[in-house]
XYZ file of C-alpha atoms in Angstrom:
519
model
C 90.009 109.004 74.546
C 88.354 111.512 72.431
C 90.723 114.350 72.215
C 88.292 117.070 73.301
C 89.249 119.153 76.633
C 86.935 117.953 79.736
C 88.915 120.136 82.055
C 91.335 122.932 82.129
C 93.341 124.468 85.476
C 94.823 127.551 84.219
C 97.475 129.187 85.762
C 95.665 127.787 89.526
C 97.977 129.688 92.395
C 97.502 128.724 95.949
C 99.953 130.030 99.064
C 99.858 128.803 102.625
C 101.605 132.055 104.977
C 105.549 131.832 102.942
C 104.540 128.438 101.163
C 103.919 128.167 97.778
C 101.629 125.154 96.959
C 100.485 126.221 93.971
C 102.829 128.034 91.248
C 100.905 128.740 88.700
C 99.707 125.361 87.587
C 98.451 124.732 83.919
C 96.449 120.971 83.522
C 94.504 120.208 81.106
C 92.334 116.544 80.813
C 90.160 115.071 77.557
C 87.278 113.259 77.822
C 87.182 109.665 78.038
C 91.065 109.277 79.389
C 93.322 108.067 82.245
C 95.308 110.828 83.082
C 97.963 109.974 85.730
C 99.314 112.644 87.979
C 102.684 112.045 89.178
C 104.595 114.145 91.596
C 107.106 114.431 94.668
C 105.292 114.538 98.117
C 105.163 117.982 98.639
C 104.941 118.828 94.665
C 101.258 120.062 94.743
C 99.427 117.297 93.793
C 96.376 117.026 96.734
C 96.536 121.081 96.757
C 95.307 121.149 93.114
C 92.810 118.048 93.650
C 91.188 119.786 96.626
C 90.691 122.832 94.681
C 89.369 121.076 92.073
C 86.948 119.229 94.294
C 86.075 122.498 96.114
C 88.368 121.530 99.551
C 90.025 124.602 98.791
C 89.955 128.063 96.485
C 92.748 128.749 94.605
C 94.153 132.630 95.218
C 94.574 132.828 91.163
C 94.176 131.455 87.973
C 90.881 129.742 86.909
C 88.826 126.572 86.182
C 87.161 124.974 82.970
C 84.615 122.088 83.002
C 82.428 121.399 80.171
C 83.526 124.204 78.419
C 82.054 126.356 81.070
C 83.699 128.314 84.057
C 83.975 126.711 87.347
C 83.946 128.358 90.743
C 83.520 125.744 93.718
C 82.891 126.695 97.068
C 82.304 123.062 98.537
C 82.321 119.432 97.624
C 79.321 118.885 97.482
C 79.276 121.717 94.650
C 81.623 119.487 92.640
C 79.332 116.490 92.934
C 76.446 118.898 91.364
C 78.887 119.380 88.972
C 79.056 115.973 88.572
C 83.298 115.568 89.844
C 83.833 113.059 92.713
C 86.659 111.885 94.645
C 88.096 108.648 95.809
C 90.588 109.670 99.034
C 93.336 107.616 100.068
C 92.236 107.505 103.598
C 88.406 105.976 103.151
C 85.593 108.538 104.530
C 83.083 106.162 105.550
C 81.339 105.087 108.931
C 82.113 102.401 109.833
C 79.476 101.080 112.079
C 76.786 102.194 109.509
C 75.932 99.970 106.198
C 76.803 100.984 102.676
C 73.655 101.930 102.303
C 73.112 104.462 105.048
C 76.572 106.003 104.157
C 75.671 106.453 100.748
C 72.457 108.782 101.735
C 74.289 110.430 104.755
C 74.168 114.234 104.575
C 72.254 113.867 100.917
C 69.116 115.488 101.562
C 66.051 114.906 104.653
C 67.231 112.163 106.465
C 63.221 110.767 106.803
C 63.069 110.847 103.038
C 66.526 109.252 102.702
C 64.920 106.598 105.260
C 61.728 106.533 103.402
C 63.289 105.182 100.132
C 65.865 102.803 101.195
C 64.208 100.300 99.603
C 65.074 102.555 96.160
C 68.647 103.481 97.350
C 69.035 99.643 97.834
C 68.311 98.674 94.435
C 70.583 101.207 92.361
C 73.317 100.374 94.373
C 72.759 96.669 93.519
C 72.174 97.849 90.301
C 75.676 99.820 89.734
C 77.496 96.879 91.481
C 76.132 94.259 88.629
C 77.256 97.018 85.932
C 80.773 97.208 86.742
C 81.351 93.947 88.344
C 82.122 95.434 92.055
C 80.395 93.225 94.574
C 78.808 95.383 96.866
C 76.222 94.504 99.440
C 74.139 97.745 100.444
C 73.097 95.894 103.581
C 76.747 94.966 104.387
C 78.321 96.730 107.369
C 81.395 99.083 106.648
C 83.326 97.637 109.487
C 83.118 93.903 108.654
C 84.417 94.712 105.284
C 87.675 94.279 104.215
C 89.684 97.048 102.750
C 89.537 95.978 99.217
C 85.963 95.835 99.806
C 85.469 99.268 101.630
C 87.882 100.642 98.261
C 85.085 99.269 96.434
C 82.390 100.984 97.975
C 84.371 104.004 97.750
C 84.277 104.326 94.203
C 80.419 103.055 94.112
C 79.481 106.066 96.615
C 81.321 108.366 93.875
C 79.412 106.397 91.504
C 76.360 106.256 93.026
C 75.818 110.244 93.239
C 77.083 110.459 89.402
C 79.872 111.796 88.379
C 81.490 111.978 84.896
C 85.115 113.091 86.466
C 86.310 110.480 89.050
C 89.667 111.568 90.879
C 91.502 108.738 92.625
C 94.347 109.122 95.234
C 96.616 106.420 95.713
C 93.872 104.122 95.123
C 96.058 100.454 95.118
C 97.791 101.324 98.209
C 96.480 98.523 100.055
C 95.446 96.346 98.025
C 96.562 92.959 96.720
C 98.202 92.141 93.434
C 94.816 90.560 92.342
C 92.596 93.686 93.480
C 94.594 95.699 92.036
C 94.456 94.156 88.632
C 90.677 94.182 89.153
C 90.806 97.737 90.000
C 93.048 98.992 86.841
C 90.070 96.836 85.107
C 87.071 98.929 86.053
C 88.880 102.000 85.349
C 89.105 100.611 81.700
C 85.183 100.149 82.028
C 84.539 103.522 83.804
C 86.268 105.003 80.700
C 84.742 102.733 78.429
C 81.488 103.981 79.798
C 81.603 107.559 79.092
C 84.196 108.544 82.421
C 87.139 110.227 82.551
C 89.799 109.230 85.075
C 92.454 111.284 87.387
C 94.764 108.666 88.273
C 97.194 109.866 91.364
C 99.760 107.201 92.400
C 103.902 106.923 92.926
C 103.379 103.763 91.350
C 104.993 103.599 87.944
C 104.310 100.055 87.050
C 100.365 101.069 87.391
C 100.573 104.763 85.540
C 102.312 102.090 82.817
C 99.509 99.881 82.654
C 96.629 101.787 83.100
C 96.938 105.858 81.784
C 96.305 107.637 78.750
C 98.528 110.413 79.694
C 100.322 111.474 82.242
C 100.849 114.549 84.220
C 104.664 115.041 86.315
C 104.816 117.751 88.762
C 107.343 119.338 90.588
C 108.296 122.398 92.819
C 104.493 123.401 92.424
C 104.128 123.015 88.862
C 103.720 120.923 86.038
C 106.990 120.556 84.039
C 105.430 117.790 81.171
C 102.557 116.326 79.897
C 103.264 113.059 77.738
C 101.606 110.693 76.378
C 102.475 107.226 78.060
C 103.177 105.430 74.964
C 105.870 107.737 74.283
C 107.563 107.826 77.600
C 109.047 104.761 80.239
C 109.321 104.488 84.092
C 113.008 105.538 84.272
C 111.904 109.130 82.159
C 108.704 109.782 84.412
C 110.976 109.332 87.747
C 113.928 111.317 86.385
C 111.377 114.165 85.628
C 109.677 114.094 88.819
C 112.705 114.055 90.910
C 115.048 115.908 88.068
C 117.551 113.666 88.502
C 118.108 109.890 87.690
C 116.408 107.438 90.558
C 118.094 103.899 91.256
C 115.268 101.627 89.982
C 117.279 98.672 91.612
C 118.955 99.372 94.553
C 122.169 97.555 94.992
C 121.742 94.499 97.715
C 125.157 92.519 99.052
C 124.870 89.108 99.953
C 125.529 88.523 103.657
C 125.218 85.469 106.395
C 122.737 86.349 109.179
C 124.079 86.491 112.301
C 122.696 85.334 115.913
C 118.829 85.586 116.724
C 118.335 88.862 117.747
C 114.307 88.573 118.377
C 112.478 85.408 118.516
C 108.452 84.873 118.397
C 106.867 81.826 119.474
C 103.372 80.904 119.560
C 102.086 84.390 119.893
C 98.258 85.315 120.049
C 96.954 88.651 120.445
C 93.102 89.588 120.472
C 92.171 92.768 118.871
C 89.490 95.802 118.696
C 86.279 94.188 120.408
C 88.312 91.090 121.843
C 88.349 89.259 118.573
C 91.492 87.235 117.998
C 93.790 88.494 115.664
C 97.300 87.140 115.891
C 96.817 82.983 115.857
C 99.819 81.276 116.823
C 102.810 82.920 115.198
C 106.444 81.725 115.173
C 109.340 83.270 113.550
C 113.110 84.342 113.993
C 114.741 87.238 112.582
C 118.826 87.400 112.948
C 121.435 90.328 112.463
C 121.712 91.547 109.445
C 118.529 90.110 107.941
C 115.695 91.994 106.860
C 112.513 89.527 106.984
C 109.593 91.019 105.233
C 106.127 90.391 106.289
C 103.509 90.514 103.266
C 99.608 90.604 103.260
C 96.324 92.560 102.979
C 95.969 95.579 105.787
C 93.356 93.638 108.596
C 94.966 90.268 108.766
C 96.789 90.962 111.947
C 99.732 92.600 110.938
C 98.904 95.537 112.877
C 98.160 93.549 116.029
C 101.640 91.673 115.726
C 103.742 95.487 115.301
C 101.700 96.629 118.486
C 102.526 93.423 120.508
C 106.039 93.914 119.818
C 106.373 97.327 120.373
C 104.424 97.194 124.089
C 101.922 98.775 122.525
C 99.288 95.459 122.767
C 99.507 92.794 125.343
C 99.693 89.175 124.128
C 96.889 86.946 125.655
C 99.524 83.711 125.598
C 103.012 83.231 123.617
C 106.758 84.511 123.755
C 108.492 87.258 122.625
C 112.237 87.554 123.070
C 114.684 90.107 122.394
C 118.701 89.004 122.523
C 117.364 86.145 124.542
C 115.590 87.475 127.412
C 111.456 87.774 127.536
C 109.869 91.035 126.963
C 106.362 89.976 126.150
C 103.975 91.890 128.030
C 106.355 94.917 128.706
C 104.759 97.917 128.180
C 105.496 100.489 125.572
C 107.607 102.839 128.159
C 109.717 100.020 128.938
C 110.075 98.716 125.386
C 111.397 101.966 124.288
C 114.208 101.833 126.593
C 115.384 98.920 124.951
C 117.519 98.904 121.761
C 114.432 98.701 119.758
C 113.019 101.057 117.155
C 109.708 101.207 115.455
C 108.428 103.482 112.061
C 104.667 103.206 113.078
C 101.887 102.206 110.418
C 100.310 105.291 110.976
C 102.402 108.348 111.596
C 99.582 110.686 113.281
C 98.602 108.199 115.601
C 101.905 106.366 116.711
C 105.078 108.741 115.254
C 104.466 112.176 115.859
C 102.331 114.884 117.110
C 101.011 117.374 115.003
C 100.388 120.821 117.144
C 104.159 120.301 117.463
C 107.286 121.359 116.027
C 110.229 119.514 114.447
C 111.994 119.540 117.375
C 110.019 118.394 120.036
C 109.019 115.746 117.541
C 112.375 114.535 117.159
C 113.065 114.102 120.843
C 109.607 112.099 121.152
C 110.790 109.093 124.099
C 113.752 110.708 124.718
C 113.649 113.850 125.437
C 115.383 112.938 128.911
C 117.964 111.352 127.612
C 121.250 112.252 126.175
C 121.907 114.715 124.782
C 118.613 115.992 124.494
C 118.589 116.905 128.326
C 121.672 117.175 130.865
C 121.243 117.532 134.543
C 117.368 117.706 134.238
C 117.251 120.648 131.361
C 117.032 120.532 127.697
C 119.816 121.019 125.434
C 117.830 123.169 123.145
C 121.478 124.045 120.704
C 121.671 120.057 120.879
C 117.716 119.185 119.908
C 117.653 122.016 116.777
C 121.265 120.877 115.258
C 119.634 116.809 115.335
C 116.904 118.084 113.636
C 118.396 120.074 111.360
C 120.859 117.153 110.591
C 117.950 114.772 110.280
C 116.490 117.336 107.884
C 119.434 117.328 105.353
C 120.205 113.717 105.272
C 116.324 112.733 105.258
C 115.770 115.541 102.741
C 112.740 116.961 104.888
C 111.523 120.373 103.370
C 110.261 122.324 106.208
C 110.492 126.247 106.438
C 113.186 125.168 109.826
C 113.494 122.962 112.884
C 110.805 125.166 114.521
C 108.061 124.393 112.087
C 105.102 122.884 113.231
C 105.131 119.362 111.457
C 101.720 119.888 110.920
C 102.629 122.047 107.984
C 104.704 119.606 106.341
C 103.351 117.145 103.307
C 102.531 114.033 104.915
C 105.498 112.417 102.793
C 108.316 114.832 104.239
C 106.247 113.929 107.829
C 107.435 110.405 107.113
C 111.187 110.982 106.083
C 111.091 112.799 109.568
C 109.805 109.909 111.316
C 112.107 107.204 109.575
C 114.926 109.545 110.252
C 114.648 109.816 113.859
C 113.985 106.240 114.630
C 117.370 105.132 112.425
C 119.321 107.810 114.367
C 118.649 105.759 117.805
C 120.892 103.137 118.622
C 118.876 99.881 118.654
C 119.499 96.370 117.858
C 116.044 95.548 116.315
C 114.176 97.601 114.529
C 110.229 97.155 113.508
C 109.292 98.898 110.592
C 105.331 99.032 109.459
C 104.889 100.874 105.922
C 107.798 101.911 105.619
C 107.321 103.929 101.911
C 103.389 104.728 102.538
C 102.864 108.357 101.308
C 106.229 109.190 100.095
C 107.611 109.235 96.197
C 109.862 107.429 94.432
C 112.572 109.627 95.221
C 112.196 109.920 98.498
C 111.491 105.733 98.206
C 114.789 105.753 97.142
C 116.359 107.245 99.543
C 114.801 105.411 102.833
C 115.069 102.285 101.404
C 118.979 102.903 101.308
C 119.234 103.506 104.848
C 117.188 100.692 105.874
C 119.994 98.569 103.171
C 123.118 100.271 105.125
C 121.561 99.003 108.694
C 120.843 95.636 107.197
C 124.836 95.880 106.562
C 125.388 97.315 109.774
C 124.215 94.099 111.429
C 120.989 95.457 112.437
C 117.749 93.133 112.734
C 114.895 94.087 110.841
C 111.292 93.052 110.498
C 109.262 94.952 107.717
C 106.216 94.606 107.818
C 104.176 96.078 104.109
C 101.541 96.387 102.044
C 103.675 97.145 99.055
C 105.483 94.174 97.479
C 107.698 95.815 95.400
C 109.282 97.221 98.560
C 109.352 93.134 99.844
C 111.075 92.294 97.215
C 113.440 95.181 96.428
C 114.545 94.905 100.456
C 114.228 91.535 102.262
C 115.757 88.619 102.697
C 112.709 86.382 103.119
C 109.112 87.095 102.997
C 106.729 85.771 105.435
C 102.868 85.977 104.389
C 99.919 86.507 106.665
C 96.598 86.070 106.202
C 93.994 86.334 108.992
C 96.277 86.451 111.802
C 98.630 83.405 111.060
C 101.865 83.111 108.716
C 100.637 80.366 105.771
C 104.252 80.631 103.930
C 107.377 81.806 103.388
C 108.768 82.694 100.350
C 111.921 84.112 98.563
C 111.697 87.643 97.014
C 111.085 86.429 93.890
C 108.945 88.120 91.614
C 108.679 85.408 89.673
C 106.740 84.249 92.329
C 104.467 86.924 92.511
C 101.138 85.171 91.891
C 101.839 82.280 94.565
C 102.856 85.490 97.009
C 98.890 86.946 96.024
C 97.293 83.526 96.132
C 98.653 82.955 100.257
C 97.753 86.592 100.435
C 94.108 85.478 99.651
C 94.123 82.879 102.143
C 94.557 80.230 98.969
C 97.414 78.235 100.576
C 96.428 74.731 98.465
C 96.379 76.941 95.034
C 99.967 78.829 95.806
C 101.244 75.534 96.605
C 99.922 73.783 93.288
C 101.058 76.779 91.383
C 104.489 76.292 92.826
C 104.719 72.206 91.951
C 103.240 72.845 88.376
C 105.752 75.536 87.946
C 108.404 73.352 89.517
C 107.660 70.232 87.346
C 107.877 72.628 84.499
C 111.272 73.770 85.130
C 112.340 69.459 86.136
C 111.167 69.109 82.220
């Protein structure tokens, strides 16, 4: 870190109709740093990085890079300007190598083609530099998403950049990538980059930052260095009150098997297995987590409960009786609920308002709709309920959700599906996209089902949330369950090792570690 300014936002003001995204926010960055940006969802975090990537304009204020004004009209005008960024959701192609997405839309495709054999070569060369194992002939698709992450940030790379912006970049990743990425950000730096660093994890901002950035109601209310500040201060300033870093957890004795799997196998996209013979219980008042890297069949094994996905051999039973192969209308007439792993595609439609997205599967049911009508007075005081308790900021109940953060989208979503009356509920990323206040705040409804008898399968990418919720943690790696573990986070590195796949090393680690404790 040199202490020389690399960037200043001055005063940036952005408004959306009555919204205010963008209160006049002052950030500045030095060369050669980590600077974390913290923030509530909804705080104006992804407003100000799209402006600064030239996404969006701001209506005031203005821009210094370099010592030199900066007025962006696209982003490709802030990777002339040599500023790049890393999205959460990955913007490649997925049936197209690393290579060919690398050149796509970068000049004349035939000279683009005409030089592969050069475009080959520097990525191979960039990949030996920082250590990132990337293939340019490797297809996007067969990659996993630790891999595809990595070829992410060698794209950015690739095209040059001295400013790299990262959003929620450890999201899904395992405890061992994600050391490796907090690595080459340390390298990146080391090499003459500067670093934005957005994430709502505080353990990483910890580790990895400089400085850091907290935002709230649109602005930026501290800049600190992280030396001189802890987790418990950063969360208390971007929520402005003091967050439960430990939520409270009774001890209870599970009940009666509410849903039992056995032997299930489901094939995925192009026919490919993906769930391989998977047997588990999980009893009242039990939350059993399930743990492993996005792709190894997690996502197959929510659908296949849910109706969504039909099982090519195996059982699935709910209080007893069979419901494998039901379909997803008659599943949710059940007493089942589901929080879907992704919220735009399974949990709520977007041209939509609050309302009608609240009544989603039962909108002819009680008492949404009597004798064949809607109960409009009925729908807008649920949602408006929902709204307090969930702590969804919306402009009303007839907003379009559209308009909402994608964090306060989620509080929606996890607030409708606890308000049905269900005796299992499936929950899939439960905390993805939402801060640590709101974090809070879900997690302690999911806690008051657990103690409400409820059954609960969670299934995550976050182990912190594992651990801070369940009872037992089941880990899956390429469509079968290789262990089962306590949520211990002593037992972290075993948890990453079966998360690998590296079932003989997790289980070494665990007799060397119990020998040591026999001693």
């Amino acid at each position: 870190m040199s202490g020389r300014q690399l960037l200043l936002m001055d005063n940036i003001r952005k408004r959306f109709g009555n919204v205010i995204a963008s209160a006049g926010v002052t950030l500045e960055v030095e060369e050669n740093e980590i600077h974390a940006l913290l923030g509530e969802n909804g705080a104006g975090k992804s407003v100000l990085m799209n402006i600064l990537c030239g996404v969006l304009s701001p209506d005031e204020g203005r821009i210094a890079y370099k010592g030199q004004p900066l007025k962006l009209g696209s982003p490709r005008e802030a990777i002339r300007h040599r500023i790049g960024m890393v999205h959460q959701h990955f913007m490649l192609v997925p049936n197209l190598t690393v290579a060919e997405n690398y050149v796509l839309g970068h000049g004349s495709p035939l000279r683009m083609i005409s030089d592969m054999g050069g475009v080959h070569a520097r990525i191979t060369e960039l990949s030996d530099r920082y250590g990132l194992d990337v293939r340019p002939d490797a297809v996007v698709s067969k990659l996993s998403v630790g891999q595809q992450q990595r070829v992410e940030i060698l794209k950015v790379l690739y095209h040059g950049i001295d400013l790299l912006i990262l959003d929620e970049p450890t999201a899904v990743l395992t405890p061992q990538e994600t050391g490796r990425l907090l690595e080459l950000l340390r390298d990146l730096v080391a090499d003459g980059k500067t670093v934005i660093f957005i994430s709502h994890k505080l353990d990483e901002v910890m580790r990895v930052s400089d400085r850091v950035s907290v935002m709230r109601d649109a602005r930026v209310v501290s800049t600190i260095r992280t030396t001189e500040t802890s987790p418990r201060e950063l969360a208390r300033m971007m929520v402005g009150r003091d967050v439960l870093m430990d939520l409270p957890r009774t001890q209870r004795a599970s009940g009666r098997v509410v849903l039992s799997v056995d032997d299930l196998h489901c094939d995925g996209q192009f026919g490919l297995a993906a769930v391989r013979g998977v047997s588990f219980e999980v009893r009242e008042g039990e939350i059993v987590g399930v743990a492993g890297v996005s792709g190894n069949g997690q996502s197959e094994l929510a659908l296949a409960l849910t109706g969504l996905l039909a099982p090519r051999s195996g059982s699935v039973r709910l209080n007893g009786e069979e419901i494998g192969g039901q379909t997803s209308q008659q599943v949710s007439r059940l007493p089942v609920s589901h929080i879907p792993e992704d919220r735009h595609k399974m949990g709520i439609v977007l041209p939509l308002p609050l309302t009608e997205n609240v009544i989603l599967q039962r909108y002819d049911q009680k008492p949404f709709s009597a004798r064949g009508l809607l109960e409009f007075g009925e729908i807008a005081a649920q949602t408006r309920d929902l709204m307090r308790r969930f702590k969804v900021k919306a402009a009303g109940p007839g907003d379009l959700i559209q308009n909402l953060s994608g964090g306060n989208q989620q509080k929606l979503v996890v607030g409708r599906e606890l308000a049905r009356r269900f005796d299992f509920l499936l929950i899939n990323q439960l905390t993805r996209g939402i801060d640590i206040g709101a974090t809070e705040l879900v997690m302690q409804e999911v806690l008051k089902q657990r103690e409400q008898g409820k059954a609960i399968l969670l299934i995550s990418t976050e182990l912190e949330e594992l651990f801070a919720l369940c009872d037992r943690i089941l880990v899956m790696y390429e469509g079968r369950i290789l262990g089962e573990l306590p949520p211990d986070r002593a037992r972290l590195e075993e948890m990453g090792m079966l998360m690998a796949g590296k079932a003989d090393e997790a289980g070494g680690n665990r007799k060397r570690r119990e020998a040591a404790i026999v001693e």
